[in-house]
Amino acid sequence: MNIRKAVIPVAGLGTRFLPATKAIPKEMLTIVDRPTIQYIVEEVVASGIEQVILVTSEGKAAIENHFDYDFVLDNILQKKNKERLAEELNHISNLIDIVSVRQKKPLGLGHAIWSTRNVVGDEPFAVLLGDDLVLSDEPCCHQMISLFDEVHESIVAIQRVPKDQTSNYGIIEGQPYKKRTYKIDRMVEKPAPGATDSDMAIIGRYILRPEIFSLLEKTEPGHGGEIQLTDALLELSRQRGMYAYEFEGTRFDAGDKLGYLKAIIAFGLRHSELGEAFRKHIKQVAENF
Ligand code: G1P
């Protein structure tokens, strides 16, 4: 079955980036020359998905505007003979069909996903979290769709993390199934130190079967008093089985200040126009300090 829809929750407050995010959504913070959310949407497009469902809250209109067609700006750029720039902007507004759903209360990631149930309907879908940027040859989401075509069950992306960082993530325990793939036995959201021996952390990429919605409906508040997606996924893994996939690529936590800086360097080095000059500069900096 084709994965046609991708849910991108963008309702979070972005308190980790204050004061930068006081008046702009954290998803609009720039990496080189585009907001972080654009990298996520481009990954969705490159994975062959047809529609993005943003889960928004108050104060997130800038994200919707970014992907909209700006008639006035387009006209001004055309008149000033800045066709190339105008083309680039039009390209962004034509990337993919985007719809928004409001998360009416800040009740957690599980609740944000549940809010999209009527738009997603009865079909498997992708979820991409805006803080996690992945640099890879094949888009991370596409790698997971290929696995879904084979196993037809829900999948979470995972990455090994140092043991002292497991309490920042959802952690899975499982048995090797095939290369880079595990059959999940257990999952726990932000485990207390010592609560698990596993170092396999959930990264913000999921392919989910629609059965998740009825499970989310019944999920009680968990870690931090929020309705946790991980808790509903644990139930889904018990009922149907579920897989964890160690994706190929490098992940950056753009929701964290250091992770954000690392992402700027990596995406800067890969940039088609600036990459070469930036590489030279980085070398010089490394030599001089
Ligand atoms: C969310 C998920 C968590 C996952 C993480 C990945 O947590 O709840 O399971 O490991 O994203 O970035 P958050 O970082 O939103 O607290």
Short mmCIF file of N, CA, C and O in Angstrom, two decimals, residues 54-131:
data_model
loop_
_atom_site.label_atom_id
_atom_site.label_comp_id
_atom_site.label_asym_id
_atom_site.label_seq_id
_atom_site.Cartn_x
_atom_site.Cartn_y
_atom_site.Cartn_z
N LEU A 54 0.12 19.35 8.47
CA LEU A 54 0.80 20.04 9.58
C LEU A 54 -0.13 20.05 10.77
O LEU A 54 -1.32 20.33 10.63
N VAL A 55 0.40 19.74 11.95
CA VAL A 55 -0.41 19.91 13.16
C VAL A 55 0.09 21.18 13.83
O VAL A 55 1.22 21.24 14.31
N THR A 56 -0.75 22.21 13.81
CA THR A 56 -0.31 23.54 14.22
C THR A 56 -0.96 23.98 15.52
O THR A 56 -1.84 23.31 16.06
N SER A 57 -0.52 25.12 15.99
CA SER A 57 -1.16 25.78 17.14
C SER A 57 -1.08 27.28 16.86
O SER A 57 -0.57 27.70 15.81
N GLU A 58 -1.54 28.06 17.81
CA GLU A 58 -1.53 29.51 17.63
C GLU A 58 -0.09 29.99 17.37
O GLU A 58 0.85 29.44 17.92
N GLY A 59 0.08 30.99 16.52
CA GLY A 59 1.40 31.58 16.32
C GLY A 59 2.25 30.85 15.31
O GLY A 59 3.44 31.12 15.18
N LYS A 60 1.67 29.92 14.56
CA LYS A 60 2.46 29.14 13.60
C LYS A 60 2.15 29.51 12.16
O LYS A 60 2.52 28.80 11.22
N ALA A 61 1.45 30.65 11.96
CA ALA A 61 1.02 31.02 10.61
C ALA A 61 2.22 31.21 9.67
O ALA A 61 2.11 30.97 8.46
N ALA A 62 3.38 31.62 10.21
CA ALA A 62 4.56 31.84 9.35
C ALA A 62 4.91 30.57 8.57
O ALA A 62 5.40 30.65 7.44
N ILE A 63 4.67 29.40 9.16
CA ILE A 63 4.99 28.14 8.47
C ILE A 63 4.07 27.97 7.26
O ILE A 63 4.52 27.67 6.15
N GLU A 64 2.78 28.20 7.50
CA GLU A 64 1.82 28.08 6.39
C GLU A 64 2.14 29.12 5.30
O GLU A 64 2.11 28.81 4.12
N ASN A 65 2.46 30.33 5.72
CA ASN A 65 2.80 31.39 4.74
C ASN A 65 4.03 31.01 3.92
O ASN A 65 4.12 31.32 2.73
N HIS A 66 4.99 30.38 4.57
CA HIS A 66 6.23 30.03 3.87
C HIS A 66 5.97 29.13 2.66
O HIS A 66 6.63 29.26 1.63
N PHE A 67 5.00 28.23 2.79
CA PHE A 67 4.72 27.29 1.70
C PHE A 67 3.59 27.78 0.79
O PHE A 67 3.19 27.08 -0.14
N ASP A 68 3.09 28.97 1.06
CA ASP A 68 2.00 29.53 0.26
C ASP A 68 2.58 30.31 -0.93
O ASP A 68 3.76 30.65 -0.94
N TYR A 69 1.71 30.62 -1.90
CA TYR A 69 2.13 31.45 -3.02
C TYR A 69 1.96 32.91 -2.62
O TYR A 69 0.89 33.32 -2.16
N ASP A 70 3.01 33.72 -2.77
CA ASP A 70 2.95 35.13 -2.40
C ASP A 70 2.85 35.97 -3.68
O ASP A 70 3.85 36.27 -4.32
N PHE A 71 1.62 36.32 -4.02
CA PHE A 71 1.33 37.03 -5.26
C PHE A 71 2.08 38.37 -5.34
O PHE A 71 2.70 38.70 -6.36
N VAL A 72 2.06 39.13 -4.25
CA VAL A 72 2.68 40.47 -4.24
C VAL A 72 4.19 40.34 -4.43
O VAL A 72 4.79 41.00 -5.29
N LEU A 73 4.81 39.47 -3.64
CA LEU A 73 6.26 39.28 -3.73
C LEU A 73 6.67 38.80 -5.12
O LEU A 73 7.64 39.29 -5.72
N ASP A 74 5.89 37.87 -5.67
CA ASP A 74 6.18 37.34 -7.00
C ASP A 74 6.19 38.47 -8.03
O ASP A 74 7.11 38.59 -8.86
N ASN A 75 5.18 39.34 -7.95
CA ASN A 75 5.08 40.47 -8.89
C ASN A 75 6.26 41.42 -8.77
O ASN A 75 6.82 41.86 -9.77
N ILE A 76 6.63 41.72 -7.53
CA ILE A 76 7.75 42.65 -7.30
C ILE A 76 9.03 42.05 -7.87
O ILE A 76 9.79 42.72 -8.57
N LEU A 77 9.27 40.79 -7.61
CA LEU A 77 10.50 40.14 -8.09
C LEU A 77 10.53 40.11 -9.62
O LEU A 77 11.58 40.33 -10.24
N GLN A 78 9.38 39.83 -10.23
CA GLN A 78 9.31 39.80 -11.71
C GLN A 78 9.67 41.18 -12.28
O GLN A 78 10.46 41.29 -13.22
N LYS A 79 9.08 42.23 -11.66
CA LYS A 79 9.32 43.60 -12.15
C LYS A 79 10.78 43.98 -12.01
O LYS A 79 11.32 44.77 -12.79
N LYS A 80 11.44 43.44 -11.00
CA LYS A 80 12.84 43.78 -10.76
C LYS A 80 13.79 42.83 -11.51
O LYS A 80 14.99 42.77 -11.21
N ASN A 81 13.22 42.04 -12.40
CA ASN A 81 13.98 41.06 -13.18
C ASN A 81 14.72 40.04 -12.32
O ASN A 81 15.80 39.59 -12.67
N LYS A 82 14.13 39.72 -11.20
CA LYS A 82 14.74 38.69 -10.34
C LYS A 82 13.99 37.37 -10.55
O LYS A 82 13.41 36.80 -9.61
N GLU A 83 14.01 36.92 -11.82
CA GLU A 83 13.21 35.74 -12.16
C GLU A 83 13.66 34.49 -11.42
O GLU A 83 12.85 33.67 -11.02
N ARG A 84 14.97 34.39 -11.23
CA ARG A 84 15.49 33.16 -10.62
C ARG A 84 14.97 33.01 -9.18
O ARG A 84 14.55 31.93 -8.76
N LEU A 85 15.00 34.12 -8.47
CA LEU A 85 14.51 34.12 -7.10
C LEU A 85 13.01 33.84 -7.07
O LEU A 85 12.52 33.06 -6.25
N ALA A 86 12.30 34.49 -8.01
CA ALA A 86 10.85 34.28 -8.09
C ALA A 86 10.54 32.81 -8.35
O ALA A 86 9.64 32.21 -7.75
N GLU A 87 11.34 32.21 -9.24
CA GLU A 87 11.16 30.80 -9.57
C GLU A 87 11.36 29.92 -8.34
O GLU A 87 10.62 28.97 -8.10
N GLU A 88 12.40 30.26 -7.56
CA GLU A 88 12.70 29.48 -6.37
C GLU A 88 11.53 29.55 -5.37
O GLU A 88 11.14 28.54 -4.79
N LEU A 89 10.98 30.76 -5.23
CA LEU A 89 9.86 30.92 -4.30
C LEU A 89 8.63 30.16 -4.80
O LEU A 89 7.92 29.51 -4.02
N ASN A 90 8.39 30.22 -6.10
CA ASN A 90 7.25 29.49 -6.65
C ASN A 90 7.44 27.99 -6.48
O ASN A 90 6.48 27.26 -6.24
N HIS A 91 8.69 27.56 -6.60
CA HIS A 91 8.99 26.14 -6.42
C HIS A 91 8.57 25.69 -5.02
O HIS A 91 7.96 24.63 -4.85
N ILE A 92 8.85 26.53 -4.02
CA ILE A 92 8.49 26.17 -2.64
C ILE A 92 6.98 26.04 -2.49
O ILE A 92 6.48 25.10 -1.88
N SER A 93 6.25 26.99 -3.10
CA SER A 93 4.79 26.93 -2.94
C SER A 93 4.16 25.79 -3.75
O SER A 93 3.03 25.40 -3.49
N ASN A 94 4.92 25.27 -4.72
CA ASN A 94 4.39 24.14 -5.52
C ASN A 94 4.93 22.79 -5.09
O ASN A 94 4.68 21.78 -5.74
N LEU A 95 5.71 22.77 -3.99
CA LEU A 95 6.38 21.53 -3.60
C LEU A 95 5.41 20.36 -3.42
O LEU A 95 5.62 19.27 -3.92
N ILE A 96 4.34 20.62 -2.68
CA ILE A 96 3.43 19.54 -2.30
C ILE A 96 2.15 20.15 -1.75
O ILE A 96 2.14 21.31 -1.31
N ASP A 97 1.08 19.39 -1.78
CA ASP A 97 -0.18 19.82 -1.18
C ASP A 97 -0.03 19.81 0.35
O ASP A 97 0.40 18.81 0.93
N ILE A 98 -0.33 20.95 0.98
CA ILE A 98 -0.17 21.04 2.44
C ILE A 98 -1.49 21.44 3.09
O ILE A 98 -2.11 22.43 2.66
N VAL A 99 -1.93 20.69 4.07
CA VAL A 99 -3.11 21.09 4.84
C VAL A 99 -2.73 21.19 6.32
O VAL A 99 -1.72 20.61 6.74
N SER A 100 -3.52 21.94 7.07
CA SER A 100 -3.22 22.11 8.49
C SER A 100 -4.37 21.62 9.35
O SER A 100 -5.53 21.76 8.98
N VAL A 101 -4.00 21.09 10.50
CA VAL A 101 -4.98 20.69 11.51
C VAL A 101 -4.54 21.36 12.80
O VAL A 101 -3.34 21.41 13.08
N ARG A 102 -5.48 21.88 13.56
CA ARG A 102 -5.10 22.51 14.82
C ARG A 102 -5.08 21.47 15.95
O ARG A 102 -6.03 20.69 16.08
N GLN A 103 -4.02 21.51 16.74
CA GLN A 103 -4.04 20.72 17.98
C GLN A 103 -4.67 21.65 19.02
O GLN A 103 -4.10 22.68 19.36
N LYS A 104 -5.83 21.28 19.49
CA LYS A 104 -6.60 22.25 20.30
C LYS A 104 -6.04 22.44 21.70
O LYS A 104 -6.23 23.47 22.32
N LYS A 105 -5.35 21.40 22.22
CA LYS A 105 -4.74 21.55 23.55
C LYS A 105 -3.34 20.97 23.50
O LYS A 105 -3.13 19.97 22.80
N PRO A 106 -2.39 21.53 24.25
CA PRO A 106 -1.02 21.00 24.21
C PRO A 106 -0.88 19.75 25.07
O PRO A 106 -0.27 19.77 26.13
N LEU A 107 -1.46 18.64 24.59
CA LEU A 107 -1.50 17.44 25.42
C LEU A 107 -0.44 16.41 25.06
O LEU A 107 -0.46 15.30 25.56
N GLY A 108 0.49 16.77 24.16
CA GLY A 108 1.58 15.84 23.86
C GLY A 108 1.59 15.36 22.42
O GLY A 108 0.64 15.60 21.65
N LEU A 109 2.71 14.68 22.06
CA LEU A 109 2.89 14.21 20.67
C LEU A 109 1.79 13.23 20.25
O LEU A 109 1.29 13.30 19.13
N GLY A 110 1.43 12.34 21.17
CA GLY A 110 0.38 11.36 20.85
C GLY A 110 -0.92 12.06 20.49
O GLY A 110 -1.59 11.71 19.51
N HIS A 111 -1.25 13.07 21.25
CA HIS A 111 -2.48 13.83 21.01
C HIS A 111 -2.39 14.60 19.69
O HIS A 111 -3.39 14.69 18.95
N ALA A 112 -1.20 15.13 19.37
CA ALA A 112 -1.01 15.85 18.10
C ALA A 112 -1.29 14.91 16.93
O ALA A 112 -1.99 15.27 15.97
N ILE A 113 -0.75 13.69 17.00
CA ILE A 113 -0.96 12.73 15.90
C ILE A 113 -2.44 12.35 15.82
O ILE A 113 -3.03 12.29 14.74
N TRP A 114 -3.05 12.14 16.98
CA TRP A 114 -4.48 11.76 17.04
C TRP A 114 -5.35 12.84 16.38
O TRP A 114 -6.35 12.53 15.73
N SER A 115 -4.93 14.10 16.49
CA SER A 115 -5.70 15.22 15.92
C SER A 115 -5.84 15.12 14.40
O SER A 115 -6.67 15.81 13.81
N THR A 116 -5.01 14.31 13.75
CA THR A 116 -5.05 14.22 12.28
C THR A 116 -5.90 13.05 11.77
O THR A 116 -5.94 12.80 10.57
N ARG A 117 -6.56 12.33 12.70
CA ARG A 117 -7.22 11.06 12.32
C ARG A 117 -8.20 11.21 11.15
O ARG A 117 -8.27 10.34 10.29
N ASN A 118 -8.96 12.32 11.13
CA ASN A 118 -9.97 12.46 10.06
C ASN A 118 -9.35 12.84 8.72
O ASN A 118 -9.94 12.61 7.67
N VAL A 119 -8.17 13.44 8.76
CA VAL A 119 -7.51 13.83 7.51
C VAL A 119 -6.69 12.65 6.95
O VAL A 119 -6.63 12.43 5.75
N VAL A 120 -6.08 11.90 7.85
CA VAL A 120 -5.30 10.73 7.40
C VAL A 120 -6.25 9.63 6.95
O VAL A 120 -6.06 9.03 5.88
N GLY A 121 -7.30 9.36 7.73
CA GLY A 121 -8.25 8.30 7.38
C GLY A 121 -7.66 6.92 7.62
O GLY A 121 -6.72 6.76 8.39
N ASP A 122 -8.17 5.96 6.85
CA ASP A 122 -7.84 4.55 7.12
C ASP A 122 -6.70 4.06 6.23
O ASP A 122 -6.87 3.16 5.43
N GLU A 123 -5.55 4.70 6.33
CA GLU A 123 -4.41 4.26 5.52
C GLU A 123 -3.11 4.51 6.28
O GLU A 123 -3.06 5.39 7.15
N PRO A 124 -2.06 3.73 5.98
CA PRO A 124 -0.78 3.98 6.66
C PRO A 124 -0.20 5.33 6.24
O PRO A 124 -0.47 5.80 5.13
N PHE A 125 0.56 5.92 7.13
CA PHE A 125 1.08 7.27 6.88
C PHE A 125 2.44 7.44 7.55
O PHE A 125 2.82 6.65 8.41
N ALA A 126 3.14 8.49 7.13
CA ALA A 126 4.45 8.79 7.73
C ALA A 126 4.30 9.89 8.76
O ALA A 126 3.39 10.71 8.67
N VAL A 127 5.17 9.90 9.76
CA VAL A 127 5.26 11.01 10.70
C VAL A 127 6.72 11.47 10.71
O VAL A 127 7.64 10.63 10.79
N LEU A 128 6.93 12.77 10.59
CA LEU A 128 8.29 13.32 10.66
C LEU A 128 8.30 14.43 11.71
O LEU A 128 7.46 15.33 11.66
N LEU A 129 9.21 14.34 12.66
CA LEU A 129 9.32 15.38 13.67
C LEU A 129 10.32 16.43 13.21
O LEU A 129 11.43 16.10 12.76
N GLY A 130 9.91 17.70 13.34
CA GLY A 130 10.67 18.80 12.76
C GLY A 130 12.04 19.03 13.38
O GLY A 130 12.90 19.66 12.76
N ASP A 131 12.26 18.55 14.61
CA ASP A 131 13.56 18.76 15.24
C ASP A 131 14.64 17.86 14.66
O ASP A 131 15.83 18.14 14.79
#
